[in-house]
Coordinates of C-alpha atoms in Angstrom, one line a residue:
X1 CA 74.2 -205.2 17.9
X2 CA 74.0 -201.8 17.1
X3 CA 70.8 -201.2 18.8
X4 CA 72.4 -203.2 21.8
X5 CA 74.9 -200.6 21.8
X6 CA 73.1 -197.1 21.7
X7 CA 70.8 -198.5 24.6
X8 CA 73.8 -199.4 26.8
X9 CA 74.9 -195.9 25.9
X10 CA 71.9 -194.2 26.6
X11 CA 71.1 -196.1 30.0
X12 CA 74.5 -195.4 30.7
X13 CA 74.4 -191.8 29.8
X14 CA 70.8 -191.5 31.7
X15 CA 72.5 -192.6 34.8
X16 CA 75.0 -189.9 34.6
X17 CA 72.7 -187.3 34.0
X18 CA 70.8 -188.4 37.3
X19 CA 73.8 -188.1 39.4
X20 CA 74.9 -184.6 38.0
X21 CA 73.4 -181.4 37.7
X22 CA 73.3 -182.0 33.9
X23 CA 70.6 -183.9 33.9
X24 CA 67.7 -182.3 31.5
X25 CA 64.5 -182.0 33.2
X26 CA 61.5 -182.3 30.9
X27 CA 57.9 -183.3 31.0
X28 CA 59.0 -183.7 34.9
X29 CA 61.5 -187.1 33.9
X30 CA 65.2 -186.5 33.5
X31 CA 66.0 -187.1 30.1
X32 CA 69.0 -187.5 27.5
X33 CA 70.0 -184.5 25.6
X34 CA 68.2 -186.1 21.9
X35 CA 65.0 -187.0 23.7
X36 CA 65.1 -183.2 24.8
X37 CA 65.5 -182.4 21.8
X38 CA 63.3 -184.6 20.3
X39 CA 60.5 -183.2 22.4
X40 CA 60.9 -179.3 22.6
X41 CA 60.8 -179.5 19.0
X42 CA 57.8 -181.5 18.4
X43 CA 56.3 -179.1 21.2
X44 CA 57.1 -175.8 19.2
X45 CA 56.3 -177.4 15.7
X46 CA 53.0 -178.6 17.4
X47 CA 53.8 -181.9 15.8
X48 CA 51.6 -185.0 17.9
X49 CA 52.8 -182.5 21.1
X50 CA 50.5 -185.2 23.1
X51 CA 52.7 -188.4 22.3
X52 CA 55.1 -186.3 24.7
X53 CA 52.9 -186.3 27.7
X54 CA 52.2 -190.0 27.0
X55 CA 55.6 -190.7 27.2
X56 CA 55.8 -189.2 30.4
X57 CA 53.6 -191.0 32.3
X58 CA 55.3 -194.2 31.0
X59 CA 57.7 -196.8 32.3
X60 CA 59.7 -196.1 29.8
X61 CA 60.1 -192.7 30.7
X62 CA 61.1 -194.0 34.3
X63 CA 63.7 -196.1 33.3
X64 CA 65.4 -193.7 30.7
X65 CA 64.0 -194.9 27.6
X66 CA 63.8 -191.8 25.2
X67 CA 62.7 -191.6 21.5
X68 CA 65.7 -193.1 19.5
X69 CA 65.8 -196.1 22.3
X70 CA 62.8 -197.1 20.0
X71 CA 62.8 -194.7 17.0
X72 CA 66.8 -194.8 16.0
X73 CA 67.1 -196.1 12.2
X74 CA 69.7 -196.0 9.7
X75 CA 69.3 -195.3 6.1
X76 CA 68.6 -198.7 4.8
X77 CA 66.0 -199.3 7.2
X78 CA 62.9 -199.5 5.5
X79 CA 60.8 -197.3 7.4
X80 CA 64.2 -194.4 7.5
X81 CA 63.3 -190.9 7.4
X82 CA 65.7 -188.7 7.0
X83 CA 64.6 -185.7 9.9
X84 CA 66.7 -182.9 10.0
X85 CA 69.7 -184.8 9.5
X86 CA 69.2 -188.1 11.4
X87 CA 67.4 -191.0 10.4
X88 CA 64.9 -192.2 12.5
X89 CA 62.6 -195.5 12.2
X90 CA 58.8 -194.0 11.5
X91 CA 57.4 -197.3 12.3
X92 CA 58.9 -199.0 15.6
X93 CA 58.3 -202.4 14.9
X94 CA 58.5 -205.8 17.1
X95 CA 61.8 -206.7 16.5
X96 CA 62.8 -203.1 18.2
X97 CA 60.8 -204.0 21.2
X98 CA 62.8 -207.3 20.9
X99 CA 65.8 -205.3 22.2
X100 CA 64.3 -205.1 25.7
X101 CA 61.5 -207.7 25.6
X102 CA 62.9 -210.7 24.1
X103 CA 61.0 -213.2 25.7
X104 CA 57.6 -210.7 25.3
X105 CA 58.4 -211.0 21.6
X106 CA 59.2 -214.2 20.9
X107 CA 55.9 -215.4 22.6
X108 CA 54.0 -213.4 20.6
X109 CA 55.4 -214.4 17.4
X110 CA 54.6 -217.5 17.8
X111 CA 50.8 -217.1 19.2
X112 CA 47.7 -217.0 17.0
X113 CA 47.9 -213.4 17.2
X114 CA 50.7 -213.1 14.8
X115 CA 49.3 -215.8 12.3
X116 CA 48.4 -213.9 9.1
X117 CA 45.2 -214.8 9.4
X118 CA 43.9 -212.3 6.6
X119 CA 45.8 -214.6 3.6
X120 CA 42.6 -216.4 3.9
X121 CA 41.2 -213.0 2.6
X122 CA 40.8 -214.3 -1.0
X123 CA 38.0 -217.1 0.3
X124 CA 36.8 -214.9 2.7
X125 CA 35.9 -211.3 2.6
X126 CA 38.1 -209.6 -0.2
X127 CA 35.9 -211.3 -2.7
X128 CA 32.8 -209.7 -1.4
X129 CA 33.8 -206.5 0.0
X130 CA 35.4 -203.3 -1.7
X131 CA 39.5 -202.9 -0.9
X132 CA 39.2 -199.9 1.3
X133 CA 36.4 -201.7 3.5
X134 CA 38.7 -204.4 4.7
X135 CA 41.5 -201.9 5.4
X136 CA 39.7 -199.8 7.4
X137 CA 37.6 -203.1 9.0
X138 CA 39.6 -206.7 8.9
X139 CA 42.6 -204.9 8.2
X140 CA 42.8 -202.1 11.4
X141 CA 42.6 -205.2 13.7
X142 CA 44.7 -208.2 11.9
X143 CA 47.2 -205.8 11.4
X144 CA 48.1 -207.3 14.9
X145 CA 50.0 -210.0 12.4
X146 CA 51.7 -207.4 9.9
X147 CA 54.6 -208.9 8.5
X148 CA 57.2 -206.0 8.6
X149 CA 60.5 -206.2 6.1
X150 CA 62.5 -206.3 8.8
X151 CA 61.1 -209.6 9.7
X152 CA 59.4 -209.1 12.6
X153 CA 55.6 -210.1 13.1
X154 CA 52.6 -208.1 14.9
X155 CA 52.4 -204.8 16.4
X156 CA 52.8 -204.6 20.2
X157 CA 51.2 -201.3 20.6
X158 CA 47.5 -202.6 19.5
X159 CA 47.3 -203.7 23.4
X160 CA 50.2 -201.7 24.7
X161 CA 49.2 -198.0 22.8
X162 CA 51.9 -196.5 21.5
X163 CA 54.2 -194.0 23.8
X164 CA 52.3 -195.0 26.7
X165 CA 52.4 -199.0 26.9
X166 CA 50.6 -198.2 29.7
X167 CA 50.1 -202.3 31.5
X168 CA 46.4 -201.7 33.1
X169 CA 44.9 -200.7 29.9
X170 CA 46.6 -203.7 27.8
X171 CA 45.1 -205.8 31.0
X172 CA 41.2 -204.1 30.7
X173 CA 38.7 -206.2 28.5
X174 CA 38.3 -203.3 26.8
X175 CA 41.7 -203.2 25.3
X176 CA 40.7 -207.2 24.4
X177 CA 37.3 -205.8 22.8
X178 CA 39.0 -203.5 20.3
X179 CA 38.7 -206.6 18.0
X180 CA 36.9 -209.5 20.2
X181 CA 33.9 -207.5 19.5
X182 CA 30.7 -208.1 17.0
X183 CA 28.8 -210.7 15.5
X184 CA 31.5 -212.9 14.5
X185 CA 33.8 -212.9 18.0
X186 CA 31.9 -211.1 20.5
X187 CA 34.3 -212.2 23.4
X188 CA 33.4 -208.5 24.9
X189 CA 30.0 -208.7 25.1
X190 CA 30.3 -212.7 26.4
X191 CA 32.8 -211.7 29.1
X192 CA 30.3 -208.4 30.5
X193 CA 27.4 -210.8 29.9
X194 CA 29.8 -213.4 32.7
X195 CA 29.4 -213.7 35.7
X196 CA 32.8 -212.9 35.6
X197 CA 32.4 -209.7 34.1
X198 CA 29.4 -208.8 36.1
X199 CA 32.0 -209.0 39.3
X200 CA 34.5 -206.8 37.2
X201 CA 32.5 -204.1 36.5
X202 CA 30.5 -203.8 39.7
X203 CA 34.2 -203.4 41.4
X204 CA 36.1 -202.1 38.4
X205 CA 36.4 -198.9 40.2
X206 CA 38.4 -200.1 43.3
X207 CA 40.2 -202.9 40.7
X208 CA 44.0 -202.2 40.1
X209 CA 44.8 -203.9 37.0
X210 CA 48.7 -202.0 37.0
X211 CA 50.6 -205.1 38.2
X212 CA 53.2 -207.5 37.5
X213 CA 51.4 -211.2 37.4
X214 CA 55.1 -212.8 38.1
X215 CA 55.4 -210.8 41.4
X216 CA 51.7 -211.1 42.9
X217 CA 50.9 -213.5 45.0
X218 CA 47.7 -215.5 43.5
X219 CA 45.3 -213.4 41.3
X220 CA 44.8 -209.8 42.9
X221 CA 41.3 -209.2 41.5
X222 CA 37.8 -210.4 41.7
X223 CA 37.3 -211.9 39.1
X224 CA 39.1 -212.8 36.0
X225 CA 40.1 -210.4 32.9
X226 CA 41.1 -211.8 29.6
X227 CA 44.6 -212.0 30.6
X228 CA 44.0 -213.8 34.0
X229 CA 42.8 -216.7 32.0
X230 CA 45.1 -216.1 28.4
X231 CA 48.0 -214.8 30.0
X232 CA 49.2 -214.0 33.2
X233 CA 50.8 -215.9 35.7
X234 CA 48.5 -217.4 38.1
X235 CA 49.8 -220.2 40.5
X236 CA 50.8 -222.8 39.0
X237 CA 50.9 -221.7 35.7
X238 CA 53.6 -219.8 33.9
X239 CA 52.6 -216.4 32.2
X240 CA 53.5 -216.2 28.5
X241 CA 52.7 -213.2 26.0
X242 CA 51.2 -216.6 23.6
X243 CA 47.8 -216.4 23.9
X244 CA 47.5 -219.9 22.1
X245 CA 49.2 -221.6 25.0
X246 CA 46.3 -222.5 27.0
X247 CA 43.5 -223.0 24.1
X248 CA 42.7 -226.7 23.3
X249 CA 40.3 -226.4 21.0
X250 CA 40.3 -224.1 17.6
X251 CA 37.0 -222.8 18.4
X252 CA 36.9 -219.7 15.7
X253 CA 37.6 -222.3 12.4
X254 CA 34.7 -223.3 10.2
X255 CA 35.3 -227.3 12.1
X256 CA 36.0 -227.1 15.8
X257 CA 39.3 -228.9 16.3
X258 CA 42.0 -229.5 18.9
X259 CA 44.7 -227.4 18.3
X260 CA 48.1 -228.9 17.0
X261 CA 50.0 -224.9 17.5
X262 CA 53.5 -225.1 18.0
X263 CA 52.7 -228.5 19.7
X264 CA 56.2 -229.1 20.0
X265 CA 56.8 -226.2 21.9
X266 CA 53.6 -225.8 23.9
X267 CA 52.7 -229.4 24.3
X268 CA 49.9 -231.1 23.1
X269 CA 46.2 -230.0 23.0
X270 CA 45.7 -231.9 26.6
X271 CA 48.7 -230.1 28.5
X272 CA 47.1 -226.7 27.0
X273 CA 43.6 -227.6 28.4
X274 CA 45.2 -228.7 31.8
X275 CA 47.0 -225.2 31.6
X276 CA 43.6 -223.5 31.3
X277 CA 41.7 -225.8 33.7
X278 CA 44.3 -224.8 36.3
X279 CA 43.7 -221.1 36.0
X280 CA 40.2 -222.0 36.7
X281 CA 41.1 -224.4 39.8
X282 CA 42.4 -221.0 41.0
X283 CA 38.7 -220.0 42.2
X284 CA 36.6 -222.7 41.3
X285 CA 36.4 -226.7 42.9
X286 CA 37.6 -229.3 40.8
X287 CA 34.6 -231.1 40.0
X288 CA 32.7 -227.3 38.7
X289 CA 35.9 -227.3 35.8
X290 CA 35.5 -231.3 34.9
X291 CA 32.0 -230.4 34.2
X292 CA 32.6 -226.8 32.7
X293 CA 35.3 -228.8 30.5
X294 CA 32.9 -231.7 29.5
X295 CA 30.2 -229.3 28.4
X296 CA 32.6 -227.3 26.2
X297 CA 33.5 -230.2 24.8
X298 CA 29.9 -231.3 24.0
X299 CA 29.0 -228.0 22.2
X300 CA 32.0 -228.1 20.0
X301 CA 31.3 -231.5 19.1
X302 CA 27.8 -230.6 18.8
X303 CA 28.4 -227.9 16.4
X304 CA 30.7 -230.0 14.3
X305 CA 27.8 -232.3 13.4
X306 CA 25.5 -228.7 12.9
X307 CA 28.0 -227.9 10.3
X308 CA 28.2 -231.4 8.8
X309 CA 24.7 -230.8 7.8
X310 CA 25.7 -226.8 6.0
X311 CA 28.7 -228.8 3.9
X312 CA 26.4 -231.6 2.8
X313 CA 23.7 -229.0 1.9
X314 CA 26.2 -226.6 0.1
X315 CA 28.0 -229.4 -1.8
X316 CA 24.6 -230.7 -2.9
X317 CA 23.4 -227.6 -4.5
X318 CA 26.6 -227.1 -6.1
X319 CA 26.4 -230.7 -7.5
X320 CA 22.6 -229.7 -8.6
X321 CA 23.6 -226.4 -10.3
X322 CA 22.2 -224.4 -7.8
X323 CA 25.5 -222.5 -6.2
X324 CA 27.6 -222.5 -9.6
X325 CA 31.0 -221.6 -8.4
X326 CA 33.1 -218.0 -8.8
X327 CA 35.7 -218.1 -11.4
X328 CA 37.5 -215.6 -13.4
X329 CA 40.5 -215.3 -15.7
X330 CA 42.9 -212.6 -13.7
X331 CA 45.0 -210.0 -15.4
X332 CA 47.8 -212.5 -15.8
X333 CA 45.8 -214.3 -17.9
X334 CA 45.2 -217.6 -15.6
X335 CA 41.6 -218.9 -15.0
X336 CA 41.0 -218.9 -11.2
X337 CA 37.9 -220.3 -8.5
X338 CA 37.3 -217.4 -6.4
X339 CA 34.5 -220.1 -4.3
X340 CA 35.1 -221.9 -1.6
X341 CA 32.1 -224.6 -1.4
X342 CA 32.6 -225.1 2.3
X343 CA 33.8 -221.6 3.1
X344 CA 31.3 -219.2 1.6
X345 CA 29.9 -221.3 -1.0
X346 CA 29.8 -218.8 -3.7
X347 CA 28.9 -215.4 -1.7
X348 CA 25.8 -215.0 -3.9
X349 CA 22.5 -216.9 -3.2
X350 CA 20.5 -217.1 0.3
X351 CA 22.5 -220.8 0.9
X352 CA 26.1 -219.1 0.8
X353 CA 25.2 -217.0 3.3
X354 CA 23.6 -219.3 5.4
X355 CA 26.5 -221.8 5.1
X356 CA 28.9 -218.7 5.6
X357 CA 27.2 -216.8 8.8
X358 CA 26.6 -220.2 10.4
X359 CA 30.3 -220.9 10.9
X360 CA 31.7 -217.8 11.1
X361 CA 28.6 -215.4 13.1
X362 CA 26.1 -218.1 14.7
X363 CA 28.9 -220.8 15.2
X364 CA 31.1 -219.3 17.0
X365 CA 28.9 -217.3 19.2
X366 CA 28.0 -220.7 20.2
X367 CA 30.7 -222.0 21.3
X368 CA 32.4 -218.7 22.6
X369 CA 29.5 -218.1 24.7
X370 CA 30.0 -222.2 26.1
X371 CA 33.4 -220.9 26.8
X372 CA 33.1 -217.9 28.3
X373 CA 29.9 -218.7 30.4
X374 CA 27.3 -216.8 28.4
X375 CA 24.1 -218.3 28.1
X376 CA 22.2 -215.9 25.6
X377 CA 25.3 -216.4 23.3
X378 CA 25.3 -219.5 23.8
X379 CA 21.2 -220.2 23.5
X380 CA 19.5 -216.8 21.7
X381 CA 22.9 -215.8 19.4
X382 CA 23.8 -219.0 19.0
X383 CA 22.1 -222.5 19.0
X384 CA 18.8 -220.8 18.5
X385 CA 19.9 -218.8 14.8
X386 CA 21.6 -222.2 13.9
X387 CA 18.8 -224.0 13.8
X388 CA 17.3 -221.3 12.2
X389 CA 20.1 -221.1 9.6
X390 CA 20.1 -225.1 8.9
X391 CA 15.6 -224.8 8.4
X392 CA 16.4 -221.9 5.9
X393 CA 19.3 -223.8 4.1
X394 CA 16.8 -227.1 3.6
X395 CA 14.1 -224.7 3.0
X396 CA 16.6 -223.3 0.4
X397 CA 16.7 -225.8 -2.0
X398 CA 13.1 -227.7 -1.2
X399 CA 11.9 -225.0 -3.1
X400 CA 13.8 -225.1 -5.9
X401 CA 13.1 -228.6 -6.0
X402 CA 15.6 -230.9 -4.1
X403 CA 13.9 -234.1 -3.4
X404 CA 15.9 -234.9 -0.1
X405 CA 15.2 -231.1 0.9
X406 CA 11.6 -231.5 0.3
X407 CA 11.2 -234.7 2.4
X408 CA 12.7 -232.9 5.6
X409 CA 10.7 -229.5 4.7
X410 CA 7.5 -231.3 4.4
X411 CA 7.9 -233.3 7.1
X412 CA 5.4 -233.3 10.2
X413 CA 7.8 -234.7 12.8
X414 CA 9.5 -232.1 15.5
X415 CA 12.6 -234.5 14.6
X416 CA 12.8 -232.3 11.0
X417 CA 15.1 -229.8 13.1
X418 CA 17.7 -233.0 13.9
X419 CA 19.2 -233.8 10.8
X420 CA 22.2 -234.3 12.2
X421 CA 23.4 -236.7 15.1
X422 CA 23.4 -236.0 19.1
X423 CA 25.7 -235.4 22.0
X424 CA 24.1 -234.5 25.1
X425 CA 24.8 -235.9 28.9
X426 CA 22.6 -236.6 31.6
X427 CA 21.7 -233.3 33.9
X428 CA 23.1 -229.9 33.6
X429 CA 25.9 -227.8 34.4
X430 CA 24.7 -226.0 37.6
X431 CA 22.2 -227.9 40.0
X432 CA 21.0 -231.0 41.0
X433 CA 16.8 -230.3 40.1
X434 CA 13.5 -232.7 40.4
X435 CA 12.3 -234.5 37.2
X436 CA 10.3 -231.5 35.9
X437 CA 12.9 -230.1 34.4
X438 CA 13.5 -233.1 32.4
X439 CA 10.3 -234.0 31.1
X440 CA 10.3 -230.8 29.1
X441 CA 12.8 -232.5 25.7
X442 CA 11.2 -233.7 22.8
X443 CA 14.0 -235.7 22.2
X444 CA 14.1 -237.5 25.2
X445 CA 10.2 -237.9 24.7
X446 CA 10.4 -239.5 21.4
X447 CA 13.9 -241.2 20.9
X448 CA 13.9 -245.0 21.5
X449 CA 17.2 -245.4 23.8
X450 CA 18.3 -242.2 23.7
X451 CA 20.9 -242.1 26.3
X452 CA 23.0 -245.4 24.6
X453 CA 22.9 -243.3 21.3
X454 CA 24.1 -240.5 23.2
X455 CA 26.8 -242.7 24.8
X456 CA 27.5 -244.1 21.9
X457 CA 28.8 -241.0 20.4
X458 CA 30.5 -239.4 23.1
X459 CA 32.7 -242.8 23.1
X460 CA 33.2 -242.7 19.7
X461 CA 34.6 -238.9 20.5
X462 CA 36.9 -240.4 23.0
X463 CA 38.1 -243.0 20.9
X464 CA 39.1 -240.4 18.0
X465 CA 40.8 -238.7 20.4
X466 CA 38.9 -235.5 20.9
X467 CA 38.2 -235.9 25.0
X468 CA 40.0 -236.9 27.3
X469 CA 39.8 -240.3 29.4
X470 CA 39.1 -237.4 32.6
X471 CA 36.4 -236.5 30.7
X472 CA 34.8 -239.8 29.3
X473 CA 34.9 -241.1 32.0
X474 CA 33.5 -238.1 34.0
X475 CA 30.6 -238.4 31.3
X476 CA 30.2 -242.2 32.3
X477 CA 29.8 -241.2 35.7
X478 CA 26.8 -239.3 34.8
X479 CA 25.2 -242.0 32.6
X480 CA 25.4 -244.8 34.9
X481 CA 23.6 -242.4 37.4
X482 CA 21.5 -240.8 35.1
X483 CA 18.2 -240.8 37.2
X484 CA 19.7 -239.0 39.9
X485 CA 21.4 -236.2 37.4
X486 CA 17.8 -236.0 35.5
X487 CA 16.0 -235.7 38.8
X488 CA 13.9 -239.1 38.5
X489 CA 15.2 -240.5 41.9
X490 CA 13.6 -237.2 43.6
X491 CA 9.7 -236.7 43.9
X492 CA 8.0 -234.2 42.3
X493 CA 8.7 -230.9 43.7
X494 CA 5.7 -229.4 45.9
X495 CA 5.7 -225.7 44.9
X496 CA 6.1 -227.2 41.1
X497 CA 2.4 -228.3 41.5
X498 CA 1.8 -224.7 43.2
X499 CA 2.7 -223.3 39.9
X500 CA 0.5 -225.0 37.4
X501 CA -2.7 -224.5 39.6
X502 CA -1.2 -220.5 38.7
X503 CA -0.7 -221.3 35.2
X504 CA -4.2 -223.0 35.1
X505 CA -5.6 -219.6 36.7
X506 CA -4.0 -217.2 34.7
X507 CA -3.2 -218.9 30.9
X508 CA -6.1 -221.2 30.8
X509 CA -9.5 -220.2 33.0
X510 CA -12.1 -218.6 31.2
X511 CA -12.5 -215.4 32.8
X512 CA -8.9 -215.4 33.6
X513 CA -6.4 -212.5 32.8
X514 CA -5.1 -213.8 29.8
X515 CA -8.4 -215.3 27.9
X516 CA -9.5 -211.3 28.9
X517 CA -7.0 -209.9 26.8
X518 CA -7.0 -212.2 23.8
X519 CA -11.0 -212.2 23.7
X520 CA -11.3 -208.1 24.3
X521 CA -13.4 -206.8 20.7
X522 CA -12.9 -203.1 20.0
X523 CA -16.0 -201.5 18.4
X524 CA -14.1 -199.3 16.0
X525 CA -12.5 -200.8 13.2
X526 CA -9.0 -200.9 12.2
X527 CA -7.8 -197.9 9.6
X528 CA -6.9 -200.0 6.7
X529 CA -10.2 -202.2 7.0
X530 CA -12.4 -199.3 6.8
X531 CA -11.0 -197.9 4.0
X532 CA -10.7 -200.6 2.0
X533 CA -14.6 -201.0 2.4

């Protein structure tokens, strides 16, 4: 209430100064006679002089907010300081912002941003990293879920920096990629890798990203940002400051799974996945976002039975004495398991970091990339070091003797890197093709009825729950016409034919380029072979 008050006052007082010739004139913005004083003093003390010019060029400034609108504080506040006489707050926290931006707030509080992810901290990286690394790494960007003692949750200037909250930059990917950056949640480097980010930056220049989304009419860009798809309003969808409103699936966890947050409040994980396929119906056809939809699905699913395989594996060498687990008495005296079998495994042999990386690097690189349309996450970052990963975890223990390990390491069959069980679906995401495409899988080579295995798990999926009936039977529709979506009901494709009589030319003739290069003999000999004569 008291805050309440002292903005009424200052509005109030703002507005008086603009109609009179008392208004202070500062920084080129009228201002009230303690943000004057506020800023000529942190001008002559040369104290952060710059936050004042950042303040200038803000909305805030426009509309009259001054410093103690946000930075007023009484002594029991625990972030008071006395300064020359008056208390003021050092650390503005969400609950002030709450004062103007209720709604903003609220949202937020209750979106995966604010969850405190980093209590996880003492099965994840606190165990294997010094203190002062993970303040100045995990810390600086899950700070954006600080628990302040005044009860508020988050900190609204890690996209909206501080004295600025300056809307276009909170809105540029960049701002996003402060965090969803790296090899564990590269959703910077997938968006520029997008087709969608590709449009961005080759108009970023003429883009204006400093609007209101509730008072445009459609989306005014190119293509998408983060915050078309996570957060503005688009038609027919509502904008919300909860980025967790329109994600379906919990795509960053160790096990993809649909998403039960705030369910009661933002519906259930099918109303947030018709949320998001309606941003996408804002540019693309219906049928390109079942499909889109129906392959995200498969790769989640898809991973889930990947990481089946790492649990089995890790639990396995625990059970054989191979990962003995972290415990230690702490300085309270009680004994306490500092391993998480299917988390990190341990932290110290080759197989804990396998089981580790290929959850929370490869695994979600995977999917993200699915997601975000970006195939070389999806295929080179991804699938392609998961299968790597799950050959080095059975490697892992065939050499330390693991019967079951040794079977699959010793193994001739191309099946060796399938250990686990299939989803797939007729065709692809992008074209209609001829059959050569499709005679390329060694699966669908060597796998007596493949596609009713395959079938038979994606309806299994749909009976747990985890697609919907839009989807299954969207899949179905693709099975029952399966020869047309794998190209067999097309001929072969003419300049297909073109191109092996080139392949035969240059990879396999005699005299042709390659054989040249693989059967050129130098006459001198190599350094290391002549003096080791």
């Amino acid at each position: 209430m008291r805050k309440f008050l002292f903005l009424f006052i200052v509005a109030a007082l703002t507005m008086l100064f603009a109609g009179t010739v008392s208004a202070i004139t500062i920084k080129g913005v009228q201002v009230d006679a303690e943000t004057a004083k506020c800023i000529s003093c942190h001008e002559d003390q040369v104290i952060a002089p710059k936050v004042n010019e950042q303040w200038s060029h803000s909305a805030h400034a426009k509309n009259g907010i001054g410093c103690l609108s946000c930075h007023m504080a009484e002594q029991s506040d625990f972030d008071a300081m006395d300064h020359y006489g008056q208390y003021v707050a050092k650390h503005p926290t969400p609950k002030d912002c709450s004062m103007c931006h209720p709604q903003e707030v609220e949202e937020n509080t209750k979106s995966k941003h604010a969850y405190p992810f980093w209590l996880y901290a003492s099965a994840d990286r606190s165990v294997f990293e010094p203190i002062v690394g993970t303040k100045q790494g995990c810390e600086s960007c899950h700070n954006i879920s600080a628990m302040w003692p005044d009860g508020s949750v988050g900190e609204c200037d890690v996209c909206h920096s501080k004295h600025t909250f300056d809307v276009k930059q909170a809105r540029h990917p960049n701002t996003c990629g402060e965090c969803h950056l790296g090899p564990d949640h590269p959703q910077r480097e997938i968006y520029y890798e997008s087709k969608h980010g590709n449009i961005f930056r080759a108009n970023e220049a003429q883009v204006n990203l400093d609007y209101d989304s509730s008072e445009v009419d459609g989306i005014p860009l190119p293509s998408p940002v983060c915050t078309t798809c996570h957060m503005d309003d688009v038609p027919g969808v509502k904008g919300t400051h909860n980025v967790s409103a329109r994600l379906a699936w919990e795509s960053q966890a160790p096990w993809s799974y649909r998403t039960i947050w705030f369910e009661e409040e933002l519906g259930t994980w099918q109303e947030k996945n018709e949320r998001m396929k309606r941003v996408c119906r804002n540019c693309h056809a219906p049928d390109f976002v079942g499909d889109y939809f129906m392959m995200y699905d498969l790769v989640n699913l898809q991973y889930n039975e990947i990481r089946r395989q790492f649990v089995k594996w890790a639990k396995l060498y625990v059970k054989e004495g191979l990962i003995k687990p972290l415990k230690e008495t702490t300085v309270d005296g009680h004994t306490k398991t500092y391993s998480g079998t299917v988390i990190n495994a341990s932290w110290y042999t080759k197989a804990s970091e396998l089981l580790y990386n290929s959850w929370h690097h490869e695994g979600r690189r995977f999917r993200m990339g699915a997601a975000m349309q970006a195939p070389d996450y999806v295929q080179w970052h991804g699938i392609w070091e998961l299968q790597h990963n799950l050959q080095e975890m059975i490697a892992w223990g065939a050499e330390r003797g693991v019967e079951e390990a040794k079977k699959i390491y010793e193994s001739n069959s191309p099946t060796k890197f399938f250990t686990y069980k299939i989803y797939d679906v007729p065709g692809g995401l992008y074209s209609l093709v001829t059959p050569e495409q499709f005679d390329v899988p060694m699966l669908y080579q060597v796998i007596p009825n493949y596609w009713e295995k395959a079938k038979a798990n994606v309806k299994a999926a749909y009976e747990q729950g985890l697609i919907t009936k839009e989807t299954w039977e969207r899949w179905l529709t693709r099975y029952e016409n399966k020869d047309k979506y794998l190209g067999k009901d097309y001929a072969g494709h003419d300049i297909f034919q073109a191109y092996q009589k080139r392949k035969a030319m240059e990879l396999a003739a005699p005299d042709g380029p390659l054989q040249n290069v693989i059967g050129l003999d130098l006459p001198s000999p190599a350094p290391f072979a002549e003096k080791e004569k």
